[in-house]
Short mmCIF file of C-alpha atoms in Angstrom, two decimals:
data_model
loop_
_atom_site.label_atom_id
_atom_site.label_comp_id
_atom_site.label_asym_id
_atom_site.label_seq_id
_atom_site.Cartn_x
_atom_site.Cartn_y
_atom_site.Cartn_z
CA MET H 1 6.92 -16.02 5.27
CA ILE H 2 10.65 -16.74 7.80
CA ASP H 3 10.35 -14.75 10.63
CA TYR H 4 13.51 -13.04 11.16
CA ARG H 5 12.79 -10.82 14.09
CA LYS H 6 14.92 -11.97 16.65
CA ALA H 7 17.55 -12.52 14.03
CA ILE H 8 20.81 -10.86 13.92
CA VAL H 9 21.81 -11.01 10.40
CA PRO H 10 25.34 -9.71 9.07
CA VAL H 11 25.11 -7.23 6.08
CA TRP H 12 28.23 -6.08 4.07
CA THR H 13 28.65 -3.23 1.63
CA LEU H 14 30.19 -4.05 -1.46
CA ALA H 15 32.53 -2.13 -3.18
CA THR H 16 33.30 -2.46 -7.54
CA GLY H 17 36.19 -0.63 -6.62
CA ASP H 18 38.39 2.03 -4.50
CA VAL H 19 35.79 4.41 -3.06
CA ARG H 20 35.89 7.48 -0.31
CA VAL H 21 32.77 8.38 1.37
CA PRO H 22 32.32 10.13 4.59
CA VAL H 23 31.23 7.79 7.61
CA LEU H 24 27.76 7.56 7.04
CA ASP H 25 26.46 4.87 10.31
CA GLY H 26 27.69 4.59 13.50
CA GLY H 27 27.98 1.12 13.45
CA GLY H 28 25.63 -0.16 15.95
CA PRO H 29 22.22 -2.74 14.54
CA LEU H 30 20.42 -1.12 12.38
CA THR H 31 16.82 -1.58 11.04
CA PRO H 32 15.93 -3.08 7.46
CA GLU H 33 14.65 0.81 6.26
CA ARG H 34 18.09 2.09 7.92
CA VAL H 35 19.68 -0.62 5.13
CA ALA H 36 18.03 0.90 2.61
CA GLU H 37 18.69 4.20 3.37
CA LEU H 38 22.40 3.74 3.15
CA ARG H 39 22.41 1.39 0.29
CA HIS H 40 20.93 4.21 -1.31
CA VAL H 41 22.77 7.05 -0.26
CA LEU H 42 26.29 5.20 -1.01
CA ALA H 43 24.97 4.50 -4.75
CA VAL H 44 24.37 8.17 -4.87
CA MET H 45 27.83 9.23 -3.25
CA ALA H 46 30.11 6.35 -4.52
CA GLY H 47 31.62 6.65 -7.58
CA GLU H 48 31.72 2.93 -8.36
CA PRO H 49 29.02 0.58 -8.19
CA VAL H 50 27.82 -0.18 -4.60
CA ALA H 51 25.71 -3.45 -3.49
CA THR H 52 24.54 -4.70 -0.24
CA LEU H 53 25.21 -8.36 1.35
CA GLU H 54 23.08 -9.95 3.97
CA MET H 55 23.50 -13.69 5.43
CA HIS H 56 20.33 -15.25 6.80
CA ALA H 57 19.41 -18.64 7.95
CA LEU H 58 18.95 -21.17 5.91
CA PRO H 59 15.07 -22.17 5.73
CA ASP H 60 13.91 -25.03 5.86
CA THR H 61 11.91 -25.96 2.53
CA LEU H 62 13.94 -24.12 -0.33
CA ASP H 63 12.81 -24.90 -3.90
CA ARG H 64 16.49 -25.27 -5.50
CA GLY H 65 14.93 -26.16 -9.03
CA ARG H 66 14.28 -22.67 -9.49
CA GLY H 67 18.01 -22.09 -9.44
CA ILE H 68 21.14 -22.20 -11.01
CA PRO H 69 23.63 -24.81 -8.70
CA LEU H 70 27.34 -23.82 -8.81
CA ASP H 71 29.31 -26.54 -7.21
CA ALA H 72 32.22 -25.24 -3.99
CA VAL H 73 35.42 -24.74 -6.56
CA SER H 74 33.26 -22.19 -8.52
CA PRO H 75 34.50 -18.73 -8.82
CA LEU H 76 31.42 -17.53 -6.46
CA ALA H 77 31.38 -19.89 -4.20
CA GLN H 78 35.11 -19.53 -3.92
CA HIS H 79 34.65 -15.61 -3.25
CA LEU H 80 31.97 -16.41 -1.12
CA SER H 81 33.58 -18.49 0.76
CA GLN H 82 36.44 -15.57 1.15
CA LEU H 83 34.42 -13.10 2.44
CA ILE H 84 32.81 -15.18 5.04
CA THR H 85 35.63 -15.89 6.29
CA GLN H 86 37.63 -13.12 6.25
CA SER H 87 35.07 -11.51 7.84
CA ALA H 88 34.47 -14.40 10.61
CA ARG H 89 37.91 -13.32 12.29
CA ASN H 90 36.92 -9.46 12.05
CA SER H 91 33.54 -9.64 13.57
CA SER H 92 31.64 -12.05 16.37
CA ALA H 93 28.32 -11.52 13.97
CA ALA H 94 30.09 -12.92 11.07
CA ALA H 95 31.43 -15.67 12.94
CA THR H 96 28.41 -16.73 15.13
CA ALA H 97 26.02 -16.69 12.28
CA ALA H 98 28.15 -18.03 9.64
CA ALA H 99 29.71 -21.16 12.26
CA ALA H 100 26.79 -23.39 10.47
CA GLY H 101 28.97 -23.13 6.96
CA GLU H 102 25.48 -22.35 5.65
CA GLY H 103 22.50 -19.97 4.83
CA LEU H 104 20.96 -17.81 2.72
CA TYR H 105 22.73 -14.49 1.23
CA ARG H 106 20.31 -11.78 -0.37
CA MET H 107 22.37 -9.11 -2.39
CA VAL H 108 20.69 -6.22 -3.40
CA ILE H 109 21.71 -4.00 -6.16
CA PRO H 110 20.53 -0.20 -6.16
CA ALA H 111 18.70 0.94 -8.78
CA LYS H 112 20.65 3.00 -9.97
CA VAL H 113 23.47 0.25 -10.33
CA ALA H 114 20.66 -2.19 -11.67
CA ALA H 115 19.81 0.99 -14.48
CA GLN H 116 23.75 0.45 -15.53
CA PHE H 117 22.67 -3.07 -16.87
CA GLY H 118 19.82 -2.46 -18.36
CA GLN H 119 17.24 -1.06 -17.45
CA GLY H 120 13.55 -3.03 -16.97
CA LEU H 121 15.70 -6.11 -17.47
CA ILE H 122 14.65 -7.25 -14.26
CA ARG H 123 10.55 -7.11 -14.19
CA PRO H 124 8.42 -8.77 -11.39
CA MET H 125 7.36 -12.81 -11.71
CA MET H 126 4.20 -13.49 -10.12
CA ALA H 127 3.69 -16.92 -8.56
CA LYS H 128 1.27 -19.17 -9.43
CA GLY H 129 -1.90 -18.84 -7.78
CA MET H 130 -1.27 -15.75 -5.62
CA SER H 131 -2.55 -12.59 -6.40
CA ASN H 132 0.26 -10.56 -5.86
CA GLY H 133 3.13 -12.13 -4.68
CA PHE H 134 7.05 -12.67 -6.49
CA ARG H 135 8.74 -15.90 -6.55
CA GLY H 136 11.39 -15.80 -3.98
CA PRO H 137 12.35 -17.63 -0.44
CA LEU H 138 12.35 -14.50 1.29
CA ILE H 139 8.86 -12.86 0.07
CA ASP H 140 5.72 -14.16 1.34
CA SER H 141 3.01 -13.04 -0.92
CA THR H 142 2.55 -8.95 0.97
CA GLY H 143 6.11 -8.73 -0.66
CA THR H 144 7.51 -7.99 3.50
CA ILE H 145 11.04 -8.91 3.87
CA VAL H 146 12.99 -9.78 7.15
CA ALA H 147 10.70 -7.50 9.04
CA GLY H 148 12.05 -6.69 12.55
CA ALA H 149 15.37 -8.13 11.81
CA ASN H 150 18.51 -6.10 13.39
CA PHE H 151 21.31 -5.92 10.65
CA VAL H 152 24.55 -4.88 11.95
CA PRO H 153 27.69 -4.07 9.18
CA VAL H 154 30.47 -6.28 9.24
CA GLY H 155 33.64 -4.72 7.45
CA THR H 156 36.64 -7.25 6.57
CA ALA H 157 40.38 -6.30 6.72
CA THR H 158 40.83 -8.14 3.90
CA ALA H 159 38.60 -9.98 1.64
CA ALA H 160 37.12 -11.01 -2.37
CA SER H 161 39.17 -9.37 -5.37
CA ALA H 162 38.46 -6.28 -6.34
CA VAL H 163 40.55 -7.72 -9.94
CA GLY H 164 41.25 -11.18 -10.53
CA GLY H 165 40.51 -14.59 -9.71
CA ALA H 166 39.03 -16.67 -6.45
CA GLY H 167 42.75 -16.66 -5.06
CA ALA H 168 43.22 -13.00 -5.25
CA THR H 169 42.54 -10.72 -2.22
CA ALA H 170 42.45 -7.03 -1.54
CA GLY H 171 41.54 -4.68 0.97
CA VAL H 172 38.70 -2.45 2.48
CA ALA H 173 38.24 0.36 0.89
CA ALA H 174 38.86 3.87 1.53
CA ALA H 175 36.10 4.56 2.67
CA GLY H 176 35.76 6.73 5.98
CA GLY H 177 34.89 4.44 8.19
CA ALA H 178 32.22 3.07 5.90
CA ALA H 179 33.29 -0.14 5.49
CA LEU H 180 32.83 -0.94 1.98
CA THR H 181 34.43 -4.79 0.97
CA VAL H 182 36.05 -4.27 -2.35
CA ALA H 183 34.42 -7.30 -4.26
CA ALA H 184 33.69 -6.76 -7.69
CA PRO H 185 34.13 -10.79 -9.03
CA LEU H 186 31.75 -11.21 -6.18
CA VAL H 187 29.00 -8.97 -7.35
CA LEU H 188 29.87 -9.57 -10.89
CA MET H 189 29.34 -13.74 -10.97
CA ALA H 190 26.29 -12.94 -8.61
CA VAL H 191 24.28 -10.19 -10.97
CA ALA H 192 25.05 -12.28 -13.92
CA VAL H 193 24.19 -15.98 -12.39
CA GLY H 194 21.21 -14.44 -11.07
CA VAL H 195 20.20 -12.45 -14.56
CA SER H 196 20.71 -15.76 -16.38
CA ALA H 197 18.57 -17.89 -13.85
CA HIS H 198 15.91 -14.69 -13.94
CA ALA H 199 15.84 -15.12 -18.12
CA ASP H 200 15.18 -19.22 -17.94
CA GLN H 201 12.35 -18.35 -15.31
CA LYS H 202 10.83 -16.52 -18.36
CA ARG H 203 12.08 -19.03 -20.43
CA GLN H 204 10.39 -21.73 -18.51
CA GLN H 205 6.93 -20.05 -18.77
CA ALA H 206 7.13 -19.36 -22.04
CA ILE H 207 7.55 -23.04 -22.76
CA GLU H 208 4.76 -23.85 -20.30
CA ARG H 209 2.28 -21.19 -21.42
CA ILE H 210 3.69 -22.47 -25.93
CA THR H 211 2.83 -25.80 -24.67
CA GLU H 212 -1.31 -25.18 -23.13
CA LEU H 213 -1.60 -23.19 -26.31
CA LEU H 214 -0.58 -26.42 -29.14
CA GLU H 215 -2.63 -28.38 -27.14
CA GLN H 216 -5.49 -26.07 -28.42
CA LEU H 217 -4.20 -25.32 -31.56
CA GLN H 218 -2.44 -28.40 -32.67
CA GLU H 219 -0.50 -26.13 -35.30
CA GLN H 220 2.30 -28.03 -36.42
CA LYS H 221 4.12 -24.61 -37.24
CA ILE H 222 4.57 -23.26 -34.39
CA GLU H 223 5.34 -26.41 -32.63
CA GLY H 224 8.49 -26.41 -35.10
CA GLU H 225 9.38 -22.86 -33.99
CA GLN H 226 9.35 -23.90 -30.51
CA SER H 227 10.80 -27.10 -30.71
CA GLU H 228 13.59 -25.13 -32.51
CA LEU H 229 14.22 -22.89 -29.95
CA ASP H 230 14.03 -25.08 -26.97
CA GLY H 231 16.42 -27.20 -28.86
CA CYS H 232 18.74 -24.38 -27.88
CA ARG H 233 18.95 -24.46 -24.10
CA ASP H 234 22.00 -27.12 -23.82
CA ALA H 235 24.30 -25.02 -25.63
CA ILE H 236 23.66 -22.18 -23.68
CA ASP H 237 23.54 -24.58 -20.24
CA LYS H 238 26.79 -25.40 -21.18
CA ALA H 239 28.49 -21.95 -22.37
CA THR H 240 27.13 -21.02 -19.01
CA ALA H 241 28.41 -23.63 -16.87
CA ILE H 242 31.99 -22.75 -18.99
CA LEU H 243 32.01 -19.20 -18.18
CA LEU H 244 31.04 -19.22 -14.67
CA ASP H 245 33.92 -20.52 -13.84
CA GLN H 246 35.82 -18.24 -15.98
CA GLY H 247 36.46 -21.10 -19.12
CA LYS H 248 36.69 -19.89 -22.45
CA LEU H 249 34.03 -20.84 -25.18
CA GLY H 250 34.61 -23.05 -28.23
CA ALA H 251 33.54 -23.82 -31.31
CA SER H 252 32.07 -27.58 -30.33
CA LEU H 253 29.40 -25.93 -27.99
CA GLY H 254 26.78 -25.16 -30.69
CA LEU H 255 25.79 -22.10 -29.00
CA ASP H 256 26.52 -20.13 -32.76
CA SER H 257 23.66 -22.23 -34.18
CA ALA H 258 21.25 -21.22 -30.83
CA VAL H 259 22.41 -17.40 -31.55
CA HIS H 260 21.09 -18.23 -35.15
CA ALA H 261 18.04 -19.90 -34.48
CA ILE H 262 17.55 -17.31 -31.47
CA ASN H 263 17.88 -14.12 -33.92
CA THR H 264 16.45 -15.57 -36.47
CA ALA H 265 12.70 -16.15 -33.92
CA LEU H 266 13.74 -12.12 -32.67
CA GLY H 267 13.52 -11.66 -36.59
CA ALA H 268 10.68 -13.42 -36.92
CA ALA H 269 8.34 -11.77 -33.72
CA ASP H 270 9.64 -8.40 -35.14
CA ARG H 271 8.30 -9.15 -38.44
CA ARG H 272 4.90 -10.10 -36.78
CA LEU H 273 4.74 -7.04 -34.46
CA ARG H 274 5.26 -4.67 -37.88
CA GLY H 275 2.19 -7.13 -39.09
CA TRP H 276 0.04 -6.07 -35.98
CA GLN H 277 1.15 -2.29 -35.53
CA LYS H 278 -0.13 -1.66 -39.11
CA ALA H 279 -3.49 -4.05 -38.73
CA LEU H 280 -3.90 -1.75 -35.81
CA ASP H 281 -3.39 1.41 -37.96
CA GLY H 282 -5.67 0.53 -40.40
CA PHE H 283 -8.36 0.77 -38.28
CA PRO H 284 -10.99 3.37 -38.25
CA GLU H 285 -10.26 6.04 -35.22
CA GLY H 286 -12.86 6.41 -32.63
CA LYS H 287 -14.91 3.52 -34.40
CA PRO H 288 -15.63 0.22 -33.32
CA VAL H 289 -13.88 -2.34 -34.73
CA GLY H 290 -16.20 -5.52 -35.94
CA VAL H 291 -15.37 -9.48 -34.35
CA ASP H 292 -14.62 -10.83 -37.59
CA VAL H 293 -12.91 -7.78 -38.95
CA LEU H 294 -10.16 -7.92 -35.77
CA ALA H 295 -10.42 -11.88 -35.68
CA LYS H 296 -8.83 -11.59 -38.99
CA ALA H 297 -6.43 -9.80 -38.11
CA PHE H 298 -5.29 -11.18 -35.28
CA PRO H 299 -6.12 -14.44 -35.51
CA GLY H 300 -7.24 -16.20 -32.48
CA VAL H 301 -7.49 -13.04 -30.64
CA ASP H 302 -11.44 -13.65 -29.31
CA GLU H 303 -10.46 -16.84 -28.42
CA GLN H 304 -8.74 -18.61 -25.16
CA GLY H 305 -6.03 -20.04 -27.08
CA GLY H 306 -5.51 -19.02 -30.81
CA THR H 307 -2.42 -18.31 -33.33
CA PHE H 308 -1.89 -15.04 -32.03
CA ARG H 309 -1.36 -15.94 -28.69
CA ALA H 310 0.90 -18.11 -29.76
CA HIS H 311 2.77 -15.64 -31.72
CA LEU H 312 2.95 -13.87 -27.96
CA GLU H 313 4.31 -16.81 -26.30
CA LEU H 314 7.03 -17.56 -28.82
CA ALA H 315 8.54 -13.92 -28.93
CA ALA H 316 8.37 -14.12 -25.11
CA LEU H 317 10.63 -16.91 -25.21
CA ALA H 318 13.38 -16.06 -28.40
CA ILE H 319 13.63 -12.69 -26.04
CA ALA H 320 14.15 -14.82 -23.07
CA LEU H 321 16.93 -16.73 -24.37
CA LYS H 322 18.26 -13.94 -26.23
CA GLN H 323 18.64 -12.75 -22.44
CA ARG H 324 20.83 -15.36 -21.19
CA VAL H 325 23.21 -15.07 -24.62
CA VAL H 326 23.72 -11.66 -23.57
CA VAL H 327 24.35 -12.07 -20.16
CA LEU H 328 26.70 -14.48 -21.78
CA GLN H 329 28.84 -12.52 -24.28
CA ALA H 330 28.72 -9.31 -20.79
CA VAL H 331 30.80 -11.97 -18.66
CA GLU H 332 32.70 -13.06 -21.13
CA HIS H 333 33.92 -9.17 -22.35
CA ALA H 334 34.27 -8.47 -18.55
CA GLN H 335 36.75 -10.93 -18.07
CA SER H 336 38.75 -9.93 -21.15
CA ASP H 337 39.72 -7.70 -18.89
CA SER H 338 40.51 -8.12 -15.32
CA GLY H 339 40.86 -5.05 -13.94
CA ASN H 340 37.86 -3.72 -15.11
CA GLN H 341 35.24 -6.29 -14.68
CA PHE H 342 32.07 -4.99 -13.63
CA GLU H 343 31.88 -1.53 -15.65
CA ASN H 344 32.91 -3.67 -18.34
CA PHE H 345 29.91 -6.49 -17.44
CA ALA H 346 27.33 -3.47 -17.30
CA ARG H 347 28.63 -1.72 -20.26
CA ALA H 348 27.97 -4.40 -22.55
CA LEU H 349 24.23 -5.80 -21.01
CA LYS H 350 23.29 -2.46 -21.27
CA ALA H 351 24.28 -2.06 -24.63
CA ASP H 352 23.16 -5.21 -26.15
CA HIS H 353 19.35 -5.17 -23.83
CA GLN H 354 18.54 -2.21 -25.50
CA ARG H 355 16.84 -3.81 -28.86
CA LEU H 356 15.22 -6.64 -26.58
CA ALA H 357 13.41 -3.66 -24.79
CA GLU H 358 12.43 -1.88 -27.03
CA LEU H 359 11.05 -5.26 -28.88
CA GLU H 360 9.24 -5.97 -25.50
CA SER H 361 8.16 -1.92 -25.17
CA SER H 362 6.95 -2.07 -28.82
CA ILE H 363 4.80 -5.51 -28.07
CA ALA H 364 3.30 -4.31 -24.92
CA GLY H 365 2.18 -1.46 -27.47
CA VAL H 366 0.01 -3.39 -29.35
CA LEU H 367 -1.73 -5.45 -26.45
CA GLU H 368 -1.82 -1.97 -25.03
CA ARG H 369 -4.10 -0.70 -27.58
CA LEU H 370 -5.63 -3.80 -28.15
CA SER H 371 -6.97 -4.22 -25.08
CA ALA H 372 -9.04 0.01 -25.75
CA LEU H 373 -10.65 -1.00 -28.79
CA GLU H 374 -14.23 -0.86 -28.48
CA LEU H 375 -15.66 -4.26 -30.34
CA ALA H 376 -18.85 -3.91 -33.04
CA ARG H 377 -20.91 -7.16 -34.18
CA PRO H 378 -20.35 -9.23 -37.00
CA GLN H 379 -21.87 -7.92 -40.03
CA SER H 380 -25.20 -9.37 -40.40
CA LEU H 381 -28.45 -9.04 -42.28
CA ARG H 382 -30.23 -9.22 -39.29
CA PRO H 383 -31.46 -6.59 -37.32
CA VAL H 384 -31.44 -8.41 -33.95
CA PHE H 385 -28.31 -9.94 -32.07
CA THR H 386 -28.74 -13.93 -32.33
CA ASN H 387 -27.71 -15.46 -28.62
CA GLY H 388 -23.56 -17.13 -30.33
CA GLU H 389 -23.55 -13.50 -31.46
CA VAL H 390 -24.21 -11.98 -28.34
CA ASP H 391 -21.59 -14.22 -26.40
CA ARG H 392 -19.32 -14.35 -29.28
CA LEU H 393 -19.37 -10.34 -28.58
CA LEU H 394 -18.93 -10.35 -24.82
CA ARG H 395 -16.34 -13.05 -24.76
CA ALA H 396 -14.30 -11.11 -26.76
CA ALA H 397 -14.64 -8.01 -25.17
CA ASN H 398 -13.23 -9.93 -22.42
CA LEU H 399 -10.49 -11.25 -23.57
CA ILE H 400 -8.58 -8.47 -25.40
CA ARG H 401 -9.53 -6.37 -22.11
CA ARG H 402 -7.20 -8.93 -20.41
CA LEU H 403 -4.64 -8.49 -23.20
CA GLY H 404 -3.56 -5.05 -21.43
CA GLY H 405 -2.73 -6.68 -17.91
CA GLY H 406 -0.19 -9.28 -19.51
CA ALA H 407 2.05 -6.40 -21.14
CA PRO H 408 5.17 -6.42 -19.32
CA SER H 409 5.24 -3.37 -17.18
CA LYS H 410 6.56 -0.35 -17.86
CA SER H 411 7.51 0.41 -13.87
CA PRO H 412 10.36 2.93 -13.19
CA ALA H 413 13.82 1.06 -12.18
CA THR H 414 13.68 -0.42 -8.59
CA ASP H 415 16.28 -2.34 -6.71
CA VAL H 416 16.78 -6.17 -7.24
CA ALA H 417 17.78 -8.67 -5.08
CA ILE H 418 20.04 -11.60 -5.91
CA GLU H 419 19.34 -14.68 -3.25
CA ILE H 420 22.20 -17.19 -2.52
CA ALA H 421 21.54 -20.73 -0.47
CA ARG H 422 25.05 -21.74 0.33
CA ASP H 423 25.71 -25.34 1.60
CA LYS H 424 27.85 -26.46 4.09
CA ASP H 425 30.53 -28.06 1.57
CA GLY H 426 30.53 -24.34 0.11
CA SER H 427 28.22 -25.20 -3.01
CA VAL H 428 25.80 -22.40 -3.64
CA VAL H 429 22.87 -22.50 -6.00
CA VAL H 430 21.87 -19.00 -7.35
CA PHE H 431 18.10 -17.59 -7.24
CA PRO H 432 16.90 -15.83 -9.90
CA ALA H 433 16.82 -12.05 -9.47
CA LEU H 434 14.03 -10.63 -8.91
CA PRO H 435 12.67 -6.37 -7.39
CA ALA H 436 13.77 -6.05 -3.97
#
């Protein structure tokens, strides 16, 4: 964990449109708890989406490979630079913090706003080797975030644009002294890149698990499905870079082919899901299910690897890739109407995410039903168990119990944090969005 107990942390309150709210603080230093309260109250009272942006010292060690890098001329980097420059003219705290030219910026989107662009899209990404730790530069194994920091509200006379390109400017929203800075493009781009990075992290994790399973299975058909899906990454990465630079997508990118391959994989996941649900419906209710019967319907479910688990990971891979494509489509849709950026983005992202959410929820339901099954010994003419039968039954029971724990969480909507590392040259790295 980074110790921020002696740090002064500038914090901006960002609005995506002109809003009016009463004065909510006296302008002095705030605790992290007070900042969270302020953010939640503004989310309820403001007619436009509101976020907060904190500026922290850049950690000495930071795994930049987890994020998406953008150079200094990218719209996101320019919007952030504009905000910093304008704020430094009007706030001594912002000027002091920005003097080094680098920092770790943490944008927090309230749960109410996050739900507008697809509830459930951001779920905890558990870090390897940690029992309860999320991945993120500002979060330690206990989930503690910048305890004891002094947050100083920052207002700007002009700031990043509410609409238009990176060079445009707009004023502070008429907020009755609450100092809401209008910065729709900054919020849009941060959310878009953070969600895309989050989806790509899920893709990487699915690839790692599929690779481990294939080493055990040696299944060429599954390997072919994985290769076809992973081959979509190049087109998606190029399209992401172009859109985040406010360019236009062309047919030469191959994105259409990638989307076709992803949709085909999602179709296969749908078919397999229906087969799993049908198999579960066919089991006698309230009675034990034989291990052989279960393994026939769910191949390899009683083993560490197995085809069933590989199919689960292929579904997770297809969903993660589709989530990245959905973000691209939402950004493109938002940029087509420069006067209504964030609202268009949120609307498109939420609508397209519904099918993915339903698929994930249905797969989670299958895993929960499997984990609740009571197992019976394999059918045999012998009146007693053999040692092998006992071992198999115990192993299978343990494995299927663990399936329920691997299902996606159904936790209520949470605040979403997007962390942005800014270097002295103005370039940035945006890390995967995560629950705040």
